CSV table of C-alpha atoms in Angstrom, one decimal:
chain,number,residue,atom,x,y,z
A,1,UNK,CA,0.0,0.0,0.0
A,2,UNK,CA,1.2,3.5,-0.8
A,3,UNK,CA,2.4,5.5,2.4
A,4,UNK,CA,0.1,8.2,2.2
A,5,UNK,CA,-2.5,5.3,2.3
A,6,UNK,CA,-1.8,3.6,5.9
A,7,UNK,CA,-3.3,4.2,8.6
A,8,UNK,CA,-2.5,7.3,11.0
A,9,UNK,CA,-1.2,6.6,14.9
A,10,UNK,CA,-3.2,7.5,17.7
A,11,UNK,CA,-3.1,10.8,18.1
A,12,UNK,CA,-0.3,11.9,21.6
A,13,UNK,CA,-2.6,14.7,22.3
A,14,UNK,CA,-6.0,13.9,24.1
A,15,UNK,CA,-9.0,16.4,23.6
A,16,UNK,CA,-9.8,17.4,27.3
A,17,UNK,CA,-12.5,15.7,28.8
A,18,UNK,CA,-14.4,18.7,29.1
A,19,UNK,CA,-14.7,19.1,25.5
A,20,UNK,CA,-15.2,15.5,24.2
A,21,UNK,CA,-18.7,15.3,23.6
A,22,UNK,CA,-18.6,18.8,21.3
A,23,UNK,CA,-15.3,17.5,19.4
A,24,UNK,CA,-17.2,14.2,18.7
A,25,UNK,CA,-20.5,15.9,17.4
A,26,UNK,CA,-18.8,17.9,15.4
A,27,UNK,CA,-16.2,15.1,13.4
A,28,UNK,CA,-19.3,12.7,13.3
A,29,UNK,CA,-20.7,15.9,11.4
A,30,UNK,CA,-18.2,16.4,9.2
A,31,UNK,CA,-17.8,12.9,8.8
A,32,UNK,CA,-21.2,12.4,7.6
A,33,UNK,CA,-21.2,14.8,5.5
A,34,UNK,CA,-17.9,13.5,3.8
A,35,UNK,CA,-18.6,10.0,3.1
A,36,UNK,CA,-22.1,11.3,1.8
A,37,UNK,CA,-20.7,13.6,-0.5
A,38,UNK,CA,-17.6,11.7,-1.6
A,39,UNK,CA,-20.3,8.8,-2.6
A,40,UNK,CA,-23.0,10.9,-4.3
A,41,UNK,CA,-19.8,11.5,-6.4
A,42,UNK,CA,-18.5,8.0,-7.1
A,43,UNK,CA,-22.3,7.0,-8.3
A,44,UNK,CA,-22.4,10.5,-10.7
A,45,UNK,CA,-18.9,8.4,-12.4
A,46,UNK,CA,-20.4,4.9,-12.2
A,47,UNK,CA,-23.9,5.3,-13.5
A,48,UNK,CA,-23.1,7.3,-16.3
A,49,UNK,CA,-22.8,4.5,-19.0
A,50,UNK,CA,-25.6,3.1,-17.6
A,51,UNK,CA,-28.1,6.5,-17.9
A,52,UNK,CA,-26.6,7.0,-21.3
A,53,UNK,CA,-27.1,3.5,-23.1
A,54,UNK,CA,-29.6,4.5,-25.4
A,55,UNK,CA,-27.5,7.7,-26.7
A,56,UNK,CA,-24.3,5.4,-27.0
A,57,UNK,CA,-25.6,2.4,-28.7
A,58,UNK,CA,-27.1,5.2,-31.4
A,59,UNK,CA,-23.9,6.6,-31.6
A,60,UNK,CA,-21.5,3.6,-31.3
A,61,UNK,CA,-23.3,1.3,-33.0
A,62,UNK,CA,-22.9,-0.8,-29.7
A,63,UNK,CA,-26.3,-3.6,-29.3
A,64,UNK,CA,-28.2,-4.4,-26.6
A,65,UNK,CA,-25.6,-7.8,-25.5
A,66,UNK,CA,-22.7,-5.6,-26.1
A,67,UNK,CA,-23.9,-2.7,-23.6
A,68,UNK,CA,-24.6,-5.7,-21.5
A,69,UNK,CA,-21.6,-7.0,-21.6
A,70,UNK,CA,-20.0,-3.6,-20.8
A,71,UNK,CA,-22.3,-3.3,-17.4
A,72,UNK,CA,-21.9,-6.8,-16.3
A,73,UNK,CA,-17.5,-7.0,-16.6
A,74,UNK,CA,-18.2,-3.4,-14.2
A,75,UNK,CA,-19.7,-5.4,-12.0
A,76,UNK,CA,-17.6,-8.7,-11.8
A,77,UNK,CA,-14.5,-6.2,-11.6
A,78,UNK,CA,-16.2,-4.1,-8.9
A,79,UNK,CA,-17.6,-7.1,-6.7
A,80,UNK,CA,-13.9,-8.7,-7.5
A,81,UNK,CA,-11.8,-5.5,-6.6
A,82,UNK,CA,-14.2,-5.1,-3.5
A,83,UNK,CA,-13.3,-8.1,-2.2
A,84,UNK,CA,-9.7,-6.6,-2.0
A,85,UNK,CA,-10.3,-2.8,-1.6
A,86,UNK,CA,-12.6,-4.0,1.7
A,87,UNK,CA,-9.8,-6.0,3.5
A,88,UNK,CA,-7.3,-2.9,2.6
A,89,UNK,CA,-9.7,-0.1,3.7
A,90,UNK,CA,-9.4,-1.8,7.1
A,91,UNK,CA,-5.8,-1.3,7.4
A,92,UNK,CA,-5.7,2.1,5.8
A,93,UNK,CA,-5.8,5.9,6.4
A,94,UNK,CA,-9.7,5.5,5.4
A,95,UNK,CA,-10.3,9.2,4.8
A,96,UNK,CA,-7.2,9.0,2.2
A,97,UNK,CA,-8.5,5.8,0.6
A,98,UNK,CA,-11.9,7.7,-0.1
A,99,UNK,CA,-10.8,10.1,-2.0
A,100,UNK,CA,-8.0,8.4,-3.7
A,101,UNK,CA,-10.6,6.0,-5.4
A,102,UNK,CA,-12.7,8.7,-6.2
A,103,UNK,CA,-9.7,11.1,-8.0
A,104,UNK,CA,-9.0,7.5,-10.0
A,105,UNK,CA,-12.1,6.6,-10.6
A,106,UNK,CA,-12.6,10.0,-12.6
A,107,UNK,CA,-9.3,9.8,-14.6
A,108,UNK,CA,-10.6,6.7,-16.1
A,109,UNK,CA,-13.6,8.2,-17.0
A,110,UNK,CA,-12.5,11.2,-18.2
A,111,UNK,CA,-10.7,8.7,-20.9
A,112,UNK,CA,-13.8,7.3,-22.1
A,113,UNK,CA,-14.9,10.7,-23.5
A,114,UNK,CA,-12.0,10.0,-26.3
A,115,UNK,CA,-12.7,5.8,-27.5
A,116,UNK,CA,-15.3,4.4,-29.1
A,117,UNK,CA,-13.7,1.4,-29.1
A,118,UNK,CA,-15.8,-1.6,-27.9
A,119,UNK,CA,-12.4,-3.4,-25.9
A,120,UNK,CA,-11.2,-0.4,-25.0
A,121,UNK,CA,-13.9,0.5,-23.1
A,122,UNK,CA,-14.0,-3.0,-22.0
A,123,UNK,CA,-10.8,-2.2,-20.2
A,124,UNK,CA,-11.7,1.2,-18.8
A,125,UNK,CA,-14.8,-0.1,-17.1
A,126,UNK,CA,-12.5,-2.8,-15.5
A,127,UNK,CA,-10.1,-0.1,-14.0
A,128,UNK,CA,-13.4,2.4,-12.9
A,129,UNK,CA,-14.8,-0.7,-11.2
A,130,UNK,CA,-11.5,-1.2,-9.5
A,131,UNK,CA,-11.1,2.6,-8.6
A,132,UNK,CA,-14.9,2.8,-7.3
A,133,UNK,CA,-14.6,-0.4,-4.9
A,134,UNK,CA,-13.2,2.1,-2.8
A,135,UNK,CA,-15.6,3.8,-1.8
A,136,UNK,CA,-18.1,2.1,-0.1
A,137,UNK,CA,-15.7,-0.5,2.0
A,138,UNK,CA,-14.0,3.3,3.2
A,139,UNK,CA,-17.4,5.0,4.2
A,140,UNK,CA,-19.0,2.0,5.9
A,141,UNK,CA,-15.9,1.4,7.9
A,142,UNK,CA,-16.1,5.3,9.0
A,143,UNK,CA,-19.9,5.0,10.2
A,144,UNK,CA,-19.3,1.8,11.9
A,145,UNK,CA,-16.3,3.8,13.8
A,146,UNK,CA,-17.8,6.9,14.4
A,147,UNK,CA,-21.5,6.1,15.4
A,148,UNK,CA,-22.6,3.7,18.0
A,149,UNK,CA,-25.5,1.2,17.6
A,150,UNK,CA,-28.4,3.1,19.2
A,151,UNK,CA,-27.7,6.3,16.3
A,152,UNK,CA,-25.6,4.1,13.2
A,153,UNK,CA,-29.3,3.0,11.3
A,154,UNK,CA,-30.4,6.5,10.6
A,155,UNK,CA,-26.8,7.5,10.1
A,156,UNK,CA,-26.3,4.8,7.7
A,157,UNK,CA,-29.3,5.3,6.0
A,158,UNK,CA,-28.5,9.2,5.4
A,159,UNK,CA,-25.2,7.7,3.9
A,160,UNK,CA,-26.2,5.1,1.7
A,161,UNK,CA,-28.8,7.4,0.6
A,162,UNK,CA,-26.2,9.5,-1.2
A,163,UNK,CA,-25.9,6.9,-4.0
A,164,UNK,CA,-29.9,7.6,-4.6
A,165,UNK,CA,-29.1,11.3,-4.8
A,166,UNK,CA,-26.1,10.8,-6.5
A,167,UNK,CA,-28.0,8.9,-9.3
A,168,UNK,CA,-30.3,11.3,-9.8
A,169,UNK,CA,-27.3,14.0,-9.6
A,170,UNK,CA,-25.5,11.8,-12.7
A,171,UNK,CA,-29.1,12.7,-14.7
A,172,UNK,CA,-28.2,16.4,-13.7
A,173,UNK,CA,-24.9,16.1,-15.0
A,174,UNK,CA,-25.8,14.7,-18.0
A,175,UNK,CA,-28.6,17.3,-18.5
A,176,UNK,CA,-26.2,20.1,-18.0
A,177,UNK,CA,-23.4,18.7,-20.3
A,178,UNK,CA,-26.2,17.6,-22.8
A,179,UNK,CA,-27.6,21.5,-22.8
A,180,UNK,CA,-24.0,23.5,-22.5
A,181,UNK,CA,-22.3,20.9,-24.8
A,182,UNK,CA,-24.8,20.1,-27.3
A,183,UNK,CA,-25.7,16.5,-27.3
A,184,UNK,CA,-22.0,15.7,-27.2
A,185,UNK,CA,-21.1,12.5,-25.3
A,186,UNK,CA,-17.5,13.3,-24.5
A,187,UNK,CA,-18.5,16.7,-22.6
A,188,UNK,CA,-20.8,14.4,-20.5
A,189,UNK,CA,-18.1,12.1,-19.7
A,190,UNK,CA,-15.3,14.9,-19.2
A,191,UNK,CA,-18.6,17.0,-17.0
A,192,UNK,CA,-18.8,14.4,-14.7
A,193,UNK,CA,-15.4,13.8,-13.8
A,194,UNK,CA,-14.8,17.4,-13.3
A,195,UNK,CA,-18.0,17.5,-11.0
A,196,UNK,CA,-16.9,14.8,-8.8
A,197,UNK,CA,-13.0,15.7,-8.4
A,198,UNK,CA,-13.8,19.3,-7.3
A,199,UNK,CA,-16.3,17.3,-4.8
A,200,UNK,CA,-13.5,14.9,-3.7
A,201,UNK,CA,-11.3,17.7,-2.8
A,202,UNK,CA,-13.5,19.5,-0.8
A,203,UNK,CA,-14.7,16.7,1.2
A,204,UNK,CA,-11.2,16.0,2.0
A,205,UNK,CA,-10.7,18.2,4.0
A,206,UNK,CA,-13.7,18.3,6.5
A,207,UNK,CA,-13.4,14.0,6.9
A,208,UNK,CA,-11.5,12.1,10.0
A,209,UNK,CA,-10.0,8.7,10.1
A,210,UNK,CA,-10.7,7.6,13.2
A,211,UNK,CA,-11.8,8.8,16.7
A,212,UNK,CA,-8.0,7.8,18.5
A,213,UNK,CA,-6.5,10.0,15.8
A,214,UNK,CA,-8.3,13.0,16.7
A,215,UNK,CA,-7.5,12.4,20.6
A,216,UNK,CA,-11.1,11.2,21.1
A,217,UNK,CA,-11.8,7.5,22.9
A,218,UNK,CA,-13.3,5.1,20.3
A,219,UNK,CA,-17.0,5.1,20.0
A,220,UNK,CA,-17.6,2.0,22.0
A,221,UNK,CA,-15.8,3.6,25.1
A,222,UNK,CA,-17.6,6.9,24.3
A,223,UNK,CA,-20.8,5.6,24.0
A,224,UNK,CA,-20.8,3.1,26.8
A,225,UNK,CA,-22.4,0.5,24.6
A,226,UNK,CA,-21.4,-3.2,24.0
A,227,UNK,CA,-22.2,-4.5,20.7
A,228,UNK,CA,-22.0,-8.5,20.0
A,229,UNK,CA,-21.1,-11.1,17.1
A,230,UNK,CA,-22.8,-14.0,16.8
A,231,UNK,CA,-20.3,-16.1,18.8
A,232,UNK,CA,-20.7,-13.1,21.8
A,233,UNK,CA,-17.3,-11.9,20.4
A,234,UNK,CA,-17.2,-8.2,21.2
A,235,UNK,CA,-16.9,-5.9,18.1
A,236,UNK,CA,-15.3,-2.8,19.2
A,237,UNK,CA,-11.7,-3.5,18.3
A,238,UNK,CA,-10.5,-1.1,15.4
A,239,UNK,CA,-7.1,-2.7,14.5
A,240,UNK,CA,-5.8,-5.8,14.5
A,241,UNK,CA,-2.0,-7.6,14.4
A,242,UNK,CA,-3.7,-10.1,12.5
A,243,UNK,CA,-3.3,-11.0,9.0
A,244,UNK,CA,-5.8,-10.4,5.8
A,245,UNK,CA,-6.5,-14.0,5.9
A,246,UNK,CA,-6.6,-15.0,9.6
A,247,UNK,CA,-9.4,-12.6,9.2
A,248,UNK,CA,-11.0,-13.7,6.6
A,249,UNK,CA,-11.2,-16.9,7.9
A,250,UNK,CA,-12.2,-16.6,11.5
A,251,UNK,CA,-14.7,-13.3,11.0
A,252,UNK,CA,-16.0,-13.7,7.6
A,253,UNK,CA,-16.4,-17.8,6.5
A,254,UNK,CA,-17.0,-19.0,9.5
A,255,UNK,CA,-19.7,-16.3,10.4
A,256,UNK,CA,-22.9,-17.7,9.6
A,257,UNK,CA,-24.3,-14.5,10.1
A,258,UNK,CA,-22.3,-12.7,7.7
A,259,UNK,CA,-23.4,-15.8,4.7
A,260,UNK,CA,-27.0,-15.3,5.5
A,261,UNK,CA,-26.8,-11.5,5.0
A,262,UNK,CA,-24.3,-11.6,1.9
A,263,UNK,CA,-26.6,-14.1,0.1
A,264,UNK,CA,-29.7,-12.1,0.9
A,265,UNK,CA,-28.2,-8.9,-0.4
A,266,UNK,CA,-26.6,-10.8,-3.6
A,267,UNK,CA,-30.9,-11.5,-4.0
A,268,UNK,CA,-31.8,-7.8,-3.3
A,269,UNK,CA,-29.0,-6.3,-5.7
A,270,UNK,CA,-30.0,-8.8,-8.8
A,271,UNK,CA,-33.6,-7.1,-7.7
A,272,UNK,CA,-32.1,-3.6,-7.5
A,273,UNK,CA,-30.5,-3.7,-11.0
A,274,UNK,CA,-32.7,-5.9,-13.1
A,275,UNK,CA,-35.3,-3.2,-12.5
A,276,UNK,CA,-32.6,-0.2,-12.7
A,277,UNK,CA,-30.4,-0.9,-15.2
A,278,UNK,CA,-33.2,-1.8,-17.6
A,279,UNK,CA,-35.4,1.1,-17.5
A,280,UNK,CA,-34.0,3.1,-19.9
A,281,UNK,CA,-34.6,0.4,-22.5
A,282,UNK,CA,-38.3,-1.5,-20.7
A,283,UNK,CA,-40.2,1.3,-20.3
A,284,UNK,CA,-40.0,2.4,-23.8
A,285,UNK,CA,-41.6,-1.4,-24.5
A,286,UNK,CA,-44.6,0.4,-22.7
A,287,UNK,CA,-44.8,3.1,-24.7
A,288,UNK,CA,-42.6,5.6,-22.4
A,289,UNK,CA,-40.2,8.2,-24.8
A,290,UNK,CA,-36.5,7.5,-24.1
A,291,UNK,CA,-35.6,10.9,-22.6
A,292,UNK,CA,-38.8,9.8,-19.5
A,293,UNK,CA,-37.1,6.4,-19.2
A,294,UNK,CA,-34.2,8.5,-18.7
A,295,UNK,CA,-35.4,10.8,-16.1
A,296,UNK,CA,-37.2,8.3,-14.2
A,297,UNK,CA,-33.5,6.2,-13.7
A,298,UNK,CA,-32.7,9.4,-11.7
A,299,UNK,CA,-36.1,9.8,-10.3
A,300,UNK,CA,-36.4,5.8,-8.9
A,301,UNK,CA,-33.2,6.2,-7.2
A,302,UNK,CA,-33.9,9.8,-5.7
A,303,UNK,CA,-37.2,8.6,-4.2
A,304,UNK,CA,-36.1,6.8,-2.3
A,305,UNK,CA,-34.4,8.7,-0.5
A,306,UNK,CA,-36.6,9.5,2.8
A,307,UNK,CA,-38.2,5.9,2.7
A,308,UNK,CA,-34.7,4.5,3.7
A,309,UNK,CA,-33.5,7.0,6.0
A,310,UNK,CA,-37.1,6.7,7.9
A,311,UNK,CA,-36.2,2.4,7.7
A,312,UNK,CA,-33.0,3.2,9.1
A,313,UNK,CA,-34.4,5.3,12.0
A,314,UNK,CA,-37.2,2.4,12.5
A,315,UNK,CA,-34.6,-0.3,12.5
A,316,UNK,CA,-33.0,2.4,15.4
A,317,UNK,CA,-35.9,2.7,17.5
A,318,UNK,CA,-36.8,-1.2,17.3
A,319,UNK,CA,-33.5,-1.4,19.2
A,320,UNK,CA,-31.3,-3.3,16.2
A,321,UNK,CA,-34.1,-5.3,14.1
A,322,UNK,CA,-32.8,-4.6,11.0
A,323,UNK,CA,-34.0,-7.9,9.5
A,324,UNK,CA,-37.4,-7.4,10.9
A,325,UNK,CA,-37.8,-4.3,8.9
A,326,UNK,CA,-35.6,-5.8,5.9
A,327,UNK,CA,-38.5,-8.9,5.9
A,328,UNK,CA,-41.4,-6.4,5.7
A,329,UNK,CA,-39.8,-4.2,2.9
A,330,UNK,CA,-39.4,-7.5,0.6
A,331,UNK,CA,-43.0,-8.2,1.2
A,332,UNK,CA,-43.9,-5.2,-0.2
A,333,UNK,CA,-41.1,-5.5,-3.0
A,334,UNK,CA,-43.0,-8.4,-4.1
A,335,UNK,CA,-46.3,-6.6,-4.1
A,336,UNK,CA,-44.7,-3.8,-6.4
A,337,UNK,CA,-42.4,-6.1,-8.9
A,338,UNK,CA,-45.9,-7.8,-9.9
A,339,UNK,CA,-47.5,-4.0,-10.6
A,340,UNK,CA,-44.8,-3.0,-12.2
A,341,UNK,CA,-44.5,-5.6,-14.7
A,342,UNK,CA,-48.3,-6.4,-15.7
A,343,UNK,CA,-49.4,-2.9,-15.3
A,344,UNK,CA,-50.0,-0.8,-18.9
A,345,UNK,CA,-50.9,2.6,-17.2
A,346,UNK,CA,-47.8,5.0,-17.3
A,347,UNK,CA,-49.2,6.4,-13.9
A,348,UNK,CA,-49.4,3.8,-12.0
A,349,UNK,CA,-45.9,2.4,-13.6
A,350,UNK,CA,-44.7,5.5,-12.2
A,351,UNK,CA,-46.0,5.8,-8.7
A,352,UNK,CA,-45.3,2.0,-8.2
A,353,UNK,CA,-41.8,3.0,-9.2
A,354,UNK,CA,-41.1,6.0,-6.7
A,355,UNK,CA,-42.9,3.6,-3.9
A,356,UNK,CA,-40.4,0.7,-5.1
A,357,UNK,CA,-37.4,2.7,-4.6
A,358,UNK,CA,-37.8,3.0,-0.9
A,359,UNK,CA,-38.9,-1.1,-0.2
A,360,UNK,CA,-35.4,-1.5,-2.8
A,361,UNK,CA,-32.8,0.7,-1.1
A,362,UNK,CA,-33.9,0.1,2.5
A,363,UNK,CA,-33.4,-3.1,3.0
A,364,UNK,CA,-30.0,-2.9,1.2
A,365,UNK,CA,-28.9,-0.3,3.2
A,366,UNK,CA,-29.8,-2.1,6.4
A,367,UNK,CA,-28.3,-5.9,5.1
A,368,UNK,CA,-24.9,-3.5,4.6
A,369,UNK,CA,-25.5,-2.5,8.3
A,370,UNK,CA,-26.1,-6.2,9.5
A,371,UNK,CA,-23.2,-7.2,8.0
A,372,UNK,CA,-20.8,-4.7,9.4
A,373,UNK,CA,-22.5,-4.7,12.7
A,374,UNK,CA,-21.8,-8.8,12.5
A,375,UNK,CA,-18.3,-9.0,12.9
A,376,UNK,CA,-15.2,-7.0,14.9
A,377,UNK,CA,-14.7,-3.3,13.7
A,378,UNK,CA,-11.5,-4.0,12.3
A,379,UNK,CA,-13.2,-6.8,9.8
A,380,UNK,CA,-15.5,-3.8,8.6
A,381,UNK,CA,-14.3,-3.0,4.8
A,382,UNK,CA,-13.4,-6.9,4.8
A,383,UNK,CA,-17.1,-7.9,5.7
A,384,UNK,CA,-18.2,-4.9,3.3
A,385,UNK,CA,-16.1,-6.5,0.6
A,386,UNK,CA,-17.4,-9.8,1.2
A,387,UNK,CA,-21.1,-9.0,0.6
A,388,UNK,CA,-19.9,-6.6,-2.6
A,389,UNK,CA,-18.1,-9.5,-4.0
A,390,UNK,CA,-21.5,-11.2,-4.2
A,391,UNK,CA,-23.2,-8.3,-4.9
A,392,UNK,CA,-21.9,-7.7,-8.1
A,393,UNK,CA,-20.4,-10.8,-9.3
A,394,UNK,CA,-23.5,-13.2,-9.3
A,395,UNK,CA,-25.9,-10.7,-8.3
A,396,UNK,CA,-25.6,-8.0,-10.9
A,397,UNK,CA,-23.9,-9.5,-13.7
A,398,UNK,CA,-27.1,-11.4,-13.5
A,399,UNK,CA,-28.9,-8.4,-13.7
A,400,UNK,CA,-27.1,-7.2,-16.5
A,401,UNK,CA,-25.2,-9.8,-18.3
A,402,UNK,CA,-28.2,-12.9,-17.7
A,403,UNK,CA,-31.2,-10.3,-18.1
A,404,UNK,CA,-29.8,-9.1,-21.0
A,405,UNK,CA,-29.1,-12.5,-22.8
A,406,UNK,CA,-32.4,-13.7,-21.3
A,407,UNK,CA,-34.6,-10.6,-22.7
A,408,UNK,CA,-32.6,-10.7,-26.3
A,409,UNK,CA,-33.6,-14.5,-26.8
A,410,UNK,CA,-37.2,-14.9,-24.7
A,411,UNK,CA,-38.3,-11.6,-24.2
A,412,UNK,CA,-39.3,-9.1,-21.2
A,413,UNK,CA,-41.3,-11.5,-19.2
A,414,UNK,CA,-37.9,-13.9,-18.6
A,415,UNK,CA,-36.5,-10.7,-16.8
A,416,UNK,CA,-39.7,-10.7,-14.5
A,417,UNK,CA,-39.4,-14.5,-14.0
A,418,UNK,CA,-35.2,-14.0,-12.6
A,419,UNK,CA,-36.3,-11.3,-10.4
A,420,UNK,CA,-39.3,-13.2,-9.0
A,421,UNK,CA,-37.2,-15.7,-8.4
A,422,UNK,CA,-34.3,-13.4,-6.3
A,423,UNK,CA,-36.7,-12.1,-4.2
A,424,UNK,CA,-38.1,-15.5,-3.3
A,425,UNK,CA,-35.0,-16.0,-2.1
A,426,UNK,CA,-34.3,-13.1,-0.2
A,427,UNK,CA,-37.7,-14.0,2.1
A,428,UNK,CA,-36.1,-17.3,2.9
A,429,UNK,CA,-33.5,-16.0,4.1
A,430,UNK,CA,-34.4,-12.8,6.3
A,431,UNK,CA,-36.7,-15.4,8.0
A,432,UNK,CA,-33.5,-17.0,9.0
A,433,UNK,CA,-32.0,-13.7,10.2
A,434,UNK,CA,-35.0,-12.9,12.3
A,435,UNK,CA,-34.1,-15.6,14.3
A,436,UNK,CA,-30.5,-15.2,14.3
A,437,UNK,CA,-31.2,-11.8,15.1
A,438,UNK,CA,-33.3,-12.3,18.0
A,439,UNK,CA,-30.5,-14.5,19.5
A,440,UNK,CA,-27.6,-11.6,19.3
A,441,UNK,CA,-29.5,-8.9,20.9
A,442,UNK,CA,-30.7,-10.8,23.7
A,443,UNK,CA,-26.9,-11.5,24.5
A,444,UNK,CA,-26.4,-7.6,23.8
A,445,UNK,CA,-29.3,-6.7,26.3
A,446,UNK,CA,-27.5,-9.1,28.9
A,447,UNK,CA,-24.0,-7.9,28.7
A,448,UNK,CA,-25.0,-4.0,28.9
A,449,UNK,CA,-27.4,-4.6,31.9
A,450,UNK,CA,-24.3,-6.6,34.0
């Protein structure tokens, strides 16, 4: 790892006592605020092939298998690279690692404004992928330091709503480029990279590592709180002097938590982009112009917004049941997925699409939580990488890659049946969880009342 990458020591001066709980507030503030910002960014880089399919398979001459192709290696690279970037993000300067992907991430594609080349882009989307796996292993380790359990589901759920907003803020940028730039598909590429490094290097400054390196006590010593793994393992330790794969082993495969989680997620995110990543071409099946399809990629992702902060905040005040509220969400997932896919009204394709986002992105949001709040705070990023890996490798390349073979051979209703089929899934398992769940804060509730 590069030096200005590891991790900072403990900081020799303490903040007084006296004026501990104002220094906290106001680095959880800015902390917030930075991995919010710095993440709206990465998803203004990594949706913009995906908003602008349509415009680039006009002008590239690229099909619908090869634009497939093109989202699916994204996503093995990126649930491949997470894997990695996770387990480093634990041992690294996380504030630095942030916005080093994020500065990478928009070199890359500020290259794409100048190829047309089918391989060529190929290979950019593999290094972009690789760049933007460090970003969410580097946020969610800096929530799961800097909040404690009773606050970190609405604070999580404000953070993972950035990618929402920052879909809808890719539309923007596109809008903008498309009106200053006329039509032209390299000033959208080159606008967006510009957009998000400017925001990188602003949100550099206002972010912390980590509460010892500020002369603050860690959050579990501030807070007062004891959190649990499944095996009663405490979690608060930051750092360890073990090694990548001692790690792995003992806090990620043989955490039966963390495979029930990762598995449900993998469901949720073949759910999230089979409906996502196919709107700009579905809904103009249902008589929907392009440039509507368009808006409502931004528009799905920005509504739900509120819906998965006020999840988060639920999952908060029922004391930790995250899968509880996860296992209601998918219920109503279901209810929507069948609307949206046998309805013919444009309205009601719409509403059930702003009501979707919310029963989507909140249980997501709180699966990334369980699985983070599953094992030691030093296995964070690797735990995060973990659940990315199958994220994006099985769960949207079959979104993107499967779906799109499936829909070019059989037709739309093939991409109905696969996501029927994930979310089936997904119910099995949170019924597991709720269980498993039950069973870890009962220990918690024990240990803090001793």
């Amino acid at each position: 790892m590069f030096n200005f990458l590891k991790p900072s020591p403990d900081a020799v001066d303490k903040v007084p006592k006296d004026k501990i709980e104002s220094t906290y507030r106001r680095k959880q503030l800015g902390v917030l605020l930075a991995t919010c910002f710095s993440y709206l960014s990465y998803y203004i880089i990594r949706l913009i092939f995906t908003t602008e399919q349509k415009p680039i398979m006009k002008e590239y001459g690229f099909s619908l298998g090869q634009i497939g192709l093109i989202l699916s290696t994204f996503g093995i690279g990126y649930g491949i690279a997470k894997l990695f970037m996770g387990a480093l993000s634990d041992k690294s300067n996380t504030k630095r690692f942030l916005a080093f992907g994020l500065y990478m991430s928009c070199l890359f594609n500020a290259f794409l404004a100048f190829t047309r080349n089918f391989y060529v882009i190929l290979f950019l989307m593999l290094l972009i992928a690789v760049t933007q796996a460090m970003g969410a292993p580097a946020c969610q380790r800096e929530i799961s330091l800097w909040f404690s359990k009773t606050h970190r589901g609405v604070m999580y759920a404000i953070w993972s709503s950035a990618h929402n907003a920052g879909a809808f803020a890719c539309v923007a940028a596109i809008q903008l480029a498309t009106f200053l730039f006329s039509g032209s598909l390299t000033a959208v590429f080159l606008t967006a990279s510009v957009i998000s490094a400017i925001i990188a290097t602003l949100m550099l400054f206002i972010n912390s590592e980590r509460p010892e390196t500020e002369g603050l006590p860690n959050i579990a010593d501030y807070s007062g709180q004891i959190e649990l793994t499944e095996s009663g393992k405490s979690t608060s330790q930051e750092l360890s002097s073990q090694s990548l794969w001692q790690i792995f082993v003992h806090d990620i495969l043989m955490n039966k938590v963390v495979w029930a989680v990762t598995l449900t997620s993998m469901s949720i995110y073949l759910v999230r982009y089979g409906i996502m990543s196919w709107i700009p071409s579905y809904l103009p099946t249902k008589g929907f112009s392009v440039d509507w399809a368009k808006w409502l990629v931004g528009i799905f992702e920005l509504s739900a917004v509120p819906g998965v902060i006020i999840m988060g905040t639920i999952s908060d005040l029922l004391k930790g049941r995250r899968a509880l509220v996860c296992f209601a969400c998918v219920i109503g997932m279901i209810i929507c997925l069948f609307t949206y896919f046998t309805s013919s009204s444009h309205a009601v394709i719409v509403t059930v699409l702003f009501i979707m986002g919310s029963l989507i992105y909140a249980p997501l949001t709180l699966v990334g939580l369980m699985v983070n709040e599953a094992v030691p705070k030093y296995a964070v990023g690797l735990s995060t990488g973990f659940m990315g890996f199958f994220q994006y490798v099985f769960g949207e390349t079959a979104a993107t890659a499967l779906i799109g073979h499936l829909v070019d051979k059989y037709g739309w209703g093939a991409s109905a049946i696969t996501i029927y089929t994930a979310s089936a899934l997904a119910v099995c398992l949170l019924i597991y969880l709720l269980f498993k769940e039950r069973h870890i804060l009962r220990m918690e509730e024990k240990a803090n009342n001793k």
